Coordinates of C-alpha atoms and ligand atoms in Angstrom, one line a residue:
M1 CA 12.0 26.1 -18.8
T2 CA 10.2 26.1 -15.5
Y3 CA 9.8 22.7 -13.9
D4 CA 6.0 23.0 -14.4
A5 CA 6.5 23.5 -18.2
F6 CA 9.0 20.7 -18.2
I7 CA 6.4 18.3 -16.6
R8 CA 3.8 19.3 -19.1
S9 CA 6.3 18.5 -21.9
L10 CA 6.7 15.0 -20.4
D11 CA 3.0 14.1 -20.7
D12 CA 3.3 11.9 -23.8
K13 CA 6.4 10.2 -22.5
L14 CA 4.7 9.3 -19.2
R15 CA 1.7 7.8 -21.0
Q16 CA 4.1 5.7 -23.1
Y17 CA 5.9 4.5 -20.0
R18 CA 2.7 3.7 -18.3
R19 CA 1.3 1.8 -21.3
H20 CA 4.5 -0.2 -21.7
L21 CA 4.3 -1.2 -18.0
H22 CA 0.6 -1.9 -18.3
R23 CA 1.2 -4.2 -21.2
H24 CA 3.9 -6.1 -19.4
P25 CA 2.8 -6.5 -15.7
E26 CA 4.7 -8.7 -13.3
L27 CA 3.7 -10.3 -10.0
S28 CA 5.3 -9.4 -6.7
K29 CA 9.0 -10.5 -6.4
Q30 CA 9.1 -11.3 -10.1
E31 CA 9.4 -7.7 -11.4
F32 CA 12.5 -8.4 -13.5
M33 CA 11.4 -6.8 -16.8
T34 CA 9.9 -3.9 -14.9
Q35 CA 13.2 -3.4 -13.0
Q36 CA 15.1 -3.5 -16.3
F37 CA 12.7 -0.9 -17.9
I38 CA 13.2 1.5 -15.0
I39 CA 17.0 1.0 -15.1
D40 CA 16.9 1.6 -18.9
V41 CA 15.0 4.9 -18.5
L42 CA 17.3 6.1 -15.7
T43 CA 20.4 5.1 -17.6
Q44 CA 19.2 6.9 -20.7
H45 CA 18.8 10.1 -18.7
G46 CA 22.1 9.7 -16.8
I47 CA 20.4 9.3 -13.4
E48 CA 22.4 7.4 -10.8
H49 CA 20.7 4.2 -9.5
V50 CA 21.2 0.8 -7.9
A51 CA 19.2 -2.4 -8.0
A52 CA 17.5 -3.0 -4.6
A53 CA 15.3 -5.5 -2.8
K54 CA 16.1 -8.0 -5.6
T55 CA 13.6 -6.7 -8.2
G56 CA 13.5 -3.0 -7.3
V57 CA 15.5 0.1 -8.0
V58 CA 16.7 3.1 -6.0
A59 CA 17.6 6.2 -7.9
Y60 CA 19.5 9.2 -6.6
I61 CA 19.2 12.9 -7.4
N62 CA 22.1 14.7 -5.7
S63 CA 22.3 18.5 -5.8
G64 CA 25.9 18.4 -4.7
K65 CA 25.0 20.9 -2.0
P66 CA 24.4 20.1 1.7
G67 CA 20.8 19.7 2.9
R68 CA 18.1 17.3 3.8
C69 CA 17.4 14.0 2.1
I70 CA 13.9 13.3 0.9
A71 CA 12.7 9.9 -0.3
I72 CA 9.7 9.2 -2.6
R73 CA 8.3 5.8 -3.1
A74 CA 6.4 4.1 -5.9
D75 CA 5.3 0.5 -5.8
I76 CA 5.8 -1.4 -9.1
D77 CA 4.1 -4.8 -8.9
A78 CA 0.9 -6.2 -10.5
L79 CA -1.8 -8.6 -9.4
P80 CA -2.9 -12.2 -10.4
L81 CA -6.0 -11.2 -12.4
S82 CA -7.0 -11.6 -16.0
E83 CA -7.5 -8.2 -17.5
D84 CA -10.9 -7.5 -18.9
T85 CA -10.7 -3.9 -20.1
G86 CA -10.4 -4.2 -23.8
L87 CA -7.7 -1.5 -23.8
P88 CA -5.4 -1.6 -26.9
F89 CA -2.4 -1.8 -24.5
A90 CA -4.0 -4.5 -22.2
S91 CA -1.8 -7.0 -20.4
E92 CA 0.0 -9.5 -22.6
Q93 CA 0.9 -11.5 -19.5
K94 CA -1.8 -14.1 -19.1
G95 CA -3.4 -13.9 -15.6
V96 CA -1.4 -10.9 -14.5
M97 CA -2.7 -7.3 -14.5
H98 CA -1.8 -3.9 -13.3
A99 CA -5.2 -3.6 -11.5
C100 CA -3.9 -1.4 -8.7
G101 CA -2.4 1.4 -10.7
H102 CA 1.2 0.6 -9.8
D103 CA 2.0 1.1 -13.5
A104 CA 0.9 4.7 -13.1
H105 CA 2.9 5.1 -9.8
T106 CA 6.0 3.8 -11.6
A107 CA 5.6 6.2 -14.6
I108 CA 4.9 9.1 -12.2
L109 CA 8.1 8.5 -10.2
L110 CA 10.1 8.2 -13.5
G111 CA 8.6 11.6 -14.5
T112 CA 9.7 13.0 -11.1
A113 CA 13.2 11.6 -11.6
L114 CA 13.5 13.2 -15.0
T115 CA 12.2 16.6 -13.7
L116 CA 14.3 16.7 -10.6
N117 CA 17.4 15.6 -12.5
Q118 CA 16.8 18.4 -15.0
H119 CA 16.4 21.0 -12.2
R120 CA 18.8 19.8 -9.6
E121 CA 20.7 23.1 -9.5
R122 CA 17.6 24.5 -7.8
L123 CA 17.9 22.0 -5.0
N124 CA 19.8 21.6 -1.8
G125 CA 20.5 18.1 -0.3
S126 CA 19.4 15.0 -2.1
V127 CA 16.5 12.8 -3.2
K128 CA 16.1 9.1 -3.2
L129 CA 13.5 7.5 -5.4
F130 CA 12.3 4.1 -4.3
F131 CA 10.9 1.9 -7.1
Q132 CA 9.7 -0.7 -4.6
P133 CA 8.8 -4.2 -5.6
N134 CA 6.4 -6.5 -3.8
E135 CA 3.8 -4.2 -2.2
E136 CA 0.9 -6.6 -2.7
V137 CA 2.3 -9.7 -1.0
S138 CA 4.9 -9.5 1.7
S139 CA 6.3 -6.0 1.8
G140 CA 9.2 -4.8 -0.4
A141 CA 9.2 -1.7 1.8
K142 CA 10.5 -3.9 4.7
D143 CA 13.2 -5.2 2.4
L144 CA 14.4 -1.7 1.3
V145 CA 14.5 -0.6 5.0
R146 CA 16.5 -3.8 5.9
E147 CA 18.9 -3.1 3.0
G148 CA 19.7 0.3 4.6
F149 CA 18.1 2.6 2.0
M150 CA 16.6 4.8 4.7
S151 CA 20.2 5.6 5.8
N152 CA 23.4 6.9 4.1
P153 CA 22.3 9.6 4.0
D154 CA 19.5 9.4 6.5
V155 CA 16.1 10.1 5.0
D156 CA 14.5 13.1 6.7
A157 CA 11.1 12.7 5.2
I158 CA 9.4 10.2 2.8
I159 CA 6.2 10.5 0.7
G160 CA 4.2 8.2 -1.4
L161 CA 0.9 8.2 -3.4
H162 CA -1.8 6.0 -4.7
V163 CA -4.2 6.5 -7.5
M164 CA -7.9 6.3 -6.6
P165 CA -10.7 5.4 -9.0
H166 CA -13.5 6.7 -6.7
L167 CA -12.0 10.3 -7.1
D168 CA -12.0 12.4 -10.3
V169 CA -8.7 13.0 -12.0
G170 CA -7.4 16.3 -10.9
T171 CA -8.2 15.8 -7.3
V172 CA -5.9 15.1 -4.3
E173 CA -7.1 13.4 -1.1
L174 CA -5.3 13.3 2.2
R175 CA -5.7 13.5 5.9
H176 CA -3.6 14.1 9.0
G177 CA -2.9 11.1 11.2
A178 CA -4.1 7.6 10.4
L179 CA -4.6 6.9 6.8
N180 CA -4.4 3.0 6.6
A181 CA -4.7 0.3 9.2
S182 CA -2.2 -2.2 10.5
T183 CA -2.7 -5.9 9.8
T184 CA -2.5 -8.8 12.1
T185 CA -3.2 -12.3 10.9
I186 CA -5.3 -14.6 13.2
D187 CA -4.8 -18.3 13.1
I188 CA -6.8 -20.3 15.7
T189 CA -7.0 -24.1 16.0
I190 CA -9.7 -25.4 18.4
H191 CA -8.9 -28.8 19.8
G192 CA -11.8 -31.0 21.0
T193 CA -12.3 -34.8 21.2
A194 CA -14.0 -36.8 18.5
S195 CA -16.9 -39.1 19.3
H196 CA -20.0 -40.5 17.6
A197 CA -22.5 -37.8 16.9
A198 CA -25.1 -39.9 18.6
Y199 CA -23.1 -39.7 21.9
P200 CA -21.7 -36.2 22.1
Q201 CA -21.3 -36.6 25.8
R202 CA -18.3 -38.8 25.2
G203 CA -16.4 -36.1 23.2
V204 CA -15.7 -32.4 23.1
D205 CA -17.3 -30.6 20.2
A206 CA -14.8 -28.3 18.5
I207 CA -17.4 -26.9 16.2
L208 CA -19.6 -25.8 19.1
I209 CA -16.5 -24.2 20.7
A210 CA -15.6 -22.5 17.4
A211 CA -19.2 -21.1 17.2
E212 CA -18.8 -19.5 20.6
V213 CA -15.4 -18.2 19.8
I214 CA -16.6 -16.6 16.6
S215 CA -19.5 -14.8 18.3
S216 CA -17.2 -13.6 21.1
L217 CA -14.4 -12.3 18.9
H218 CA -16.9 -10.3 17.0
T219 CA -17.8 -8.2 20.1
L220 CA -14.2 -7.1 20.6
S221 CA -14.4 -4.1 18.3
S222 CA -17.6 -2.9 19.9
R223 CA -16.9 -3.7 23.5
I224 CA -13.2 -3.8 24.1
S225 CA -11.8 -1.3 21.6
A226 CA -12.5 2.4 22.3
A227 CA -15.2 3.7 20.0
H228 CA -12.9 6.6 18.7
L229 CA -10.2 4.2 17.6
P230 CA -11.2 2.2 14.5
S231 CA -10.7 -1.5 14.5
V232 CA -12.1 -4.4 12.6
L233 CA -11.8 -8.1 13.0
S234 CA -12.9 -10.5 10.3
L235 CA -12.7 -14.2 10.1
G236 CA -12.6 -15.3 6.5
M237 CA -12.0 -19.0 6.7
I238 CA -13.3 -21.9 8.8
N239 CA -12.5 -25.5 8.4
G240 CA -13.2 -28.5 10.6
G241 CA -14.8 -31.9 11.0
T242 CA -14.6 -35.0 8.9
K243 CA -18.0 -36.6 8.7
R244 CA -21.6 -35.7 9.4
N245 CA -22.0 -38.2 12.2
I246 CA -18.7 -37.6 14.0
I247 CA -18.2 -34.9 16.6
A248 CA -15.3 -32.8 15.2
D249 CA -12.1 -32.8 17.2
T250 CA -10.5 -29.9 15.2
V251 CA -11.6 -26.6 13.8
R252 CA -9.3 -24.1 12.2
L253 CA -10.2 -20.4 11.9
K254 CA -8.3 -17.8 9.9
G255 CA -8.9 -14.1 9.9
T256 CA -7.4 -10.6 10.0
L257 CA -7.4 -7.8 12.6
R258 CA -7.1 -4.2 11.4
T259 CA -6.4 -1.2 13.7
T260 CA -4.8 2.2 13.5
D261 CA -3.4 2.3 17.0
D262 CA -0.7 0.0 18.2
N263 CA -1.7 0.0 21.9
E264 CA -5.3 -0.8 20.9
K265 CA -4.0 -3.6 18.7
E266 CA -2.1 -5.2 21.6
R267 CA -5.2 -5.0 23.9
I268 CA -7.4 -6.7 21.3
K269 CA -4.8 -9.4 20.6
Q270 CA -4.6 -10.1 24.4
H271 CA -8.4 -10.4 24.4
I272 CA -8.4 -12.7 21.4
T273 CA -6.1 -15.1 23.2
T274 CA -7.7 -15.0 26.7
R275 CA -11.3 -15.4 25.3
T276 CA -10.5 -18.2 22.9
E277 CA -8.5 -20.1 25.5
G278 CA -11.2 -19.5 28.1
I279 CA -14.1 -20.6 25.9
A280 CA -12.2 -23.7 24.8
A281 CA -11.3 -24.6 28.4
A282 CA -14.9 -24.1 29.6
H283 CA -15.9 -26.8 27.2
G284 CA -13.1 -29.1 28.2
G285 CA -11.1 -28.5 25.0
S286 CA -8.2 -26.3 24.2
A287 CA -7.0 -23.8 21.6
T288 CA -3.8 -22.9 19.8
I289 CA -3.7 -19.2 18.9
R290 CA -1.2 -17.5 16.5
L291 CA -1.4 -13.8 16.0
K292 CA 1.2 -12.4 13.6
D293 CA 1.7 -8.7 12.9
G294 CA 2.0 -7.7 9.3
Y295 CA 2.0 -4.2 8.0
P296 CA 2.2 -1.3 10.5
P297 CA -0.4 1.4 10.3
L298 CA 0.2 4.3 8.0
I299 CA 0.1 7.4 10.1
N300 CA 0.6 10.7 8.3
D301 CA 3.1 13.1 9.9
P302 CA 1.2 16.3 10.7
D303 CA 3.9 18.7 9.5
L304 CA 4.5 16.9 6.2
T305 CA 0.7 16.6 5.7
D306 CA 0.6 20.4 6.0
V307 CA 3.3 20.7 3.3
L308 CA 1.3 18.3 1.1
I309 CA -1.8 20.3 1.6
D310 CA 0.1 23.4 0.4
C311 CA 1.4 21.4 -2.6
A312 CA -2.1 20.2 -3.5
T313 CA -3.5 23.8 -3.2
E314 CA -0.8 24.9 -5.7
V315 CA -1.2 21.9 -8.1
V316 CA -4.9 21.2 -8.2
G317 CA -6.4 24.2 -6.3
K318 CA -8.2 24.3 -3.0
D319 CA -11.5 23.2 -4.6
H320 CA -10.0 19.9 -5.7
L321 CA -8.3 19.1 -2.4
I322 CA -10.4 16.5 -0.6
Y323 CA -9.9 16.1 3.1
K324 CA -10.5 12.4 3.9
D325 CA -12.7 12.2 7.0
A326 CA -11.7 8.7 8.2
P327 CA -8.8 6.3 7.7
S328 CA -9.1 3.3 5.4
M329 CA -9.0 -0.1 7.1
G330 CA -7.1 -1.5 4.1
A331 CA -3.4 -1.8 4.4
E332 CA -0.4 -0.2 2.7
D333 CA 3.2 -1.2 3.4
F334 CA 4.4 2.4 3.3
G335 CA 4.1 2.4 7.1
Y336 CA 7.4 0.5 7.3
Y337 CA 9.3 3.5 6.1
Q338 CA 7.7 5.6 8.8
T339 CA 9.3 3.5 11.5
H340 CA 12.6 5.2 10.3
A341 CA 11.5 8.7 9.2
P342 CA 8.4 10.9 9.3
G343 CA 6.3 10.2 6.2
A344 CA 3.1 11.2 4.6
F345 CA 1.0 9.6 1.9
F346 CA -1.7 11.0 -0.3
H347 CA -4.2 9.8 -3.0
I348 CA -4.7 11.2 -6.5
G349 CA -8.0 10.8 -8.4
C350 CA -7.8 8.7 -11.6
R351 CA -11.5 8.6 -12.6
T352 CA -12.5 10.3 -15.8
P353 CA -15.0 13.0 -14.7
G354 CA -18.5 12.1 -15.5
V355 CA -17.9 8.3 -15.1
F356 CA -19.8 7.2 -12.0
D357 CA -19.4 3.5 -12.1
A358 CA -15.6 3.3 -12.3
P359 CA -14.5 -0.2 -11.4
P360 CA -12.5 -0.3 -8.2
L361 CA -8.9 -1.1 -7.6
H362 CA -8.1 -4.9 -7.9
S363 CA -11.0 -5.3 -10.4
P364 CA -10.2 -7.0 -13.8
K365 CA -12.0 -4.0 -15.3
F366 CA -10.0 -1.3 -13.5
V367 CA -9.0 1.6 -15.8
L368 CA -7.4 4.9 -15.1
D369 CA -7.4 8.3 -16.6
E370 CA -3.8 9.1 -17.6
D371 CA -4.2 12.8 -16.9
C372 CA -3.4 11.7 -13.3
L373 CA 0.2 11.1 -14.3
T374 CA 1.3 14.7 -14.5
V375 CA -0.8 15.5 -11.4
G376 CA 1.3 12.9 -9.5
V377 CA 4.6 14.3 -10.8
R378 CA 3.6 17.9 -10.0
M379 CA 2.7 16.9 -6.5
Q380 CA 6.0 15.0 -5.9
V381 CA 8.1 17.8 -7.5
A382 CA 6.2 20.5 -5.6
F383 CA 6.9 18.6 -2.3
V384 CA 10.6 18.3 -3.1
M385 CA 10.8 22.0 -4.1
R386 CA 9.2 23.0 -0.8
M387 CA 11.5 20.8 1.3
L388 CA 14.8 21.3 -0.7
G389 CA 14.3 24.2 -3.0
T390 CA 16.9 27.0 -3.1
S391 CA 14.5 29.8 -3.7
Ligands
NI401 NI1 -1.9 -0.6 -4.7

């Protein structure tokens, strides 16, 4: 059987896998049943694997012949949401839902494992399959990297995918270069001096300082950052003051900075600090600023993106290949792997054609068209065949 026919024969099984996972979602770092399910499927098919990153799994497909090593990553965690889809296989876990499609990602990677295992005589080198926990909270990718899974053997290239409900099933979306932004958390505390509201001259108004800081930081993307390099700064929390007639002595601001360029990120961070300190000092107050880098940006390797474009042309056809014109300022922890090996990431459509109001990812009404499962497997297998295939 060709591998394409084999993948088609997996269709029902993949839907069952996905529905089982959908029914039993688990939050980040608590994916114990999910981990066991993955281990059971791999064991049943005689596929070598180890537990990793506490609640994840890494599987190995070894051709027994020398060659490169390719890694493929699926994230496996769910979100703290109460499902509102009415599906017969809806979540049985109260307040937890696979609303980001990671159930589909997991089923797809299991399908890829079965397919590659069945056809490993057609490969050189080896493949590592990362069933990665904790994408939504604090980066299971970082844990897998720290535990050494990008080495022994060294991974030469890594790919990943995400389902997208704004795209019809049967489409693949990608782009060269930046696909997702980096994240930096912003924590600012403005220190003033309390006094009676009737006598502000005796204090230093932290609320007034905060107002100027907020206005000033919102000009960084338009006046400090280069126009061709996307960046966005958003402050989502503000907290300060104790009583209407007391000049506030403390205001706390919390926000996030997103960029796709590390040098630009460092420049903006420097400006956040100098401006905030300067504005506070000008008023006779002070500021404590904590900027903490989170996920790195996801930058698609140009050569691997070309390979994926060839795969998409083969799998879905040129007319269903969507070239994304701009990066997303959302984050994806896949970027951690790319600090160790070139990588590329792509999106597959999961909207039923003709449905134009498909709920977005992270919505309690999110649903996906399971026809995307075999598209995902075919893309991953096509990539491996192009990179490691013997013929
Ligand atoms: Ni996701």
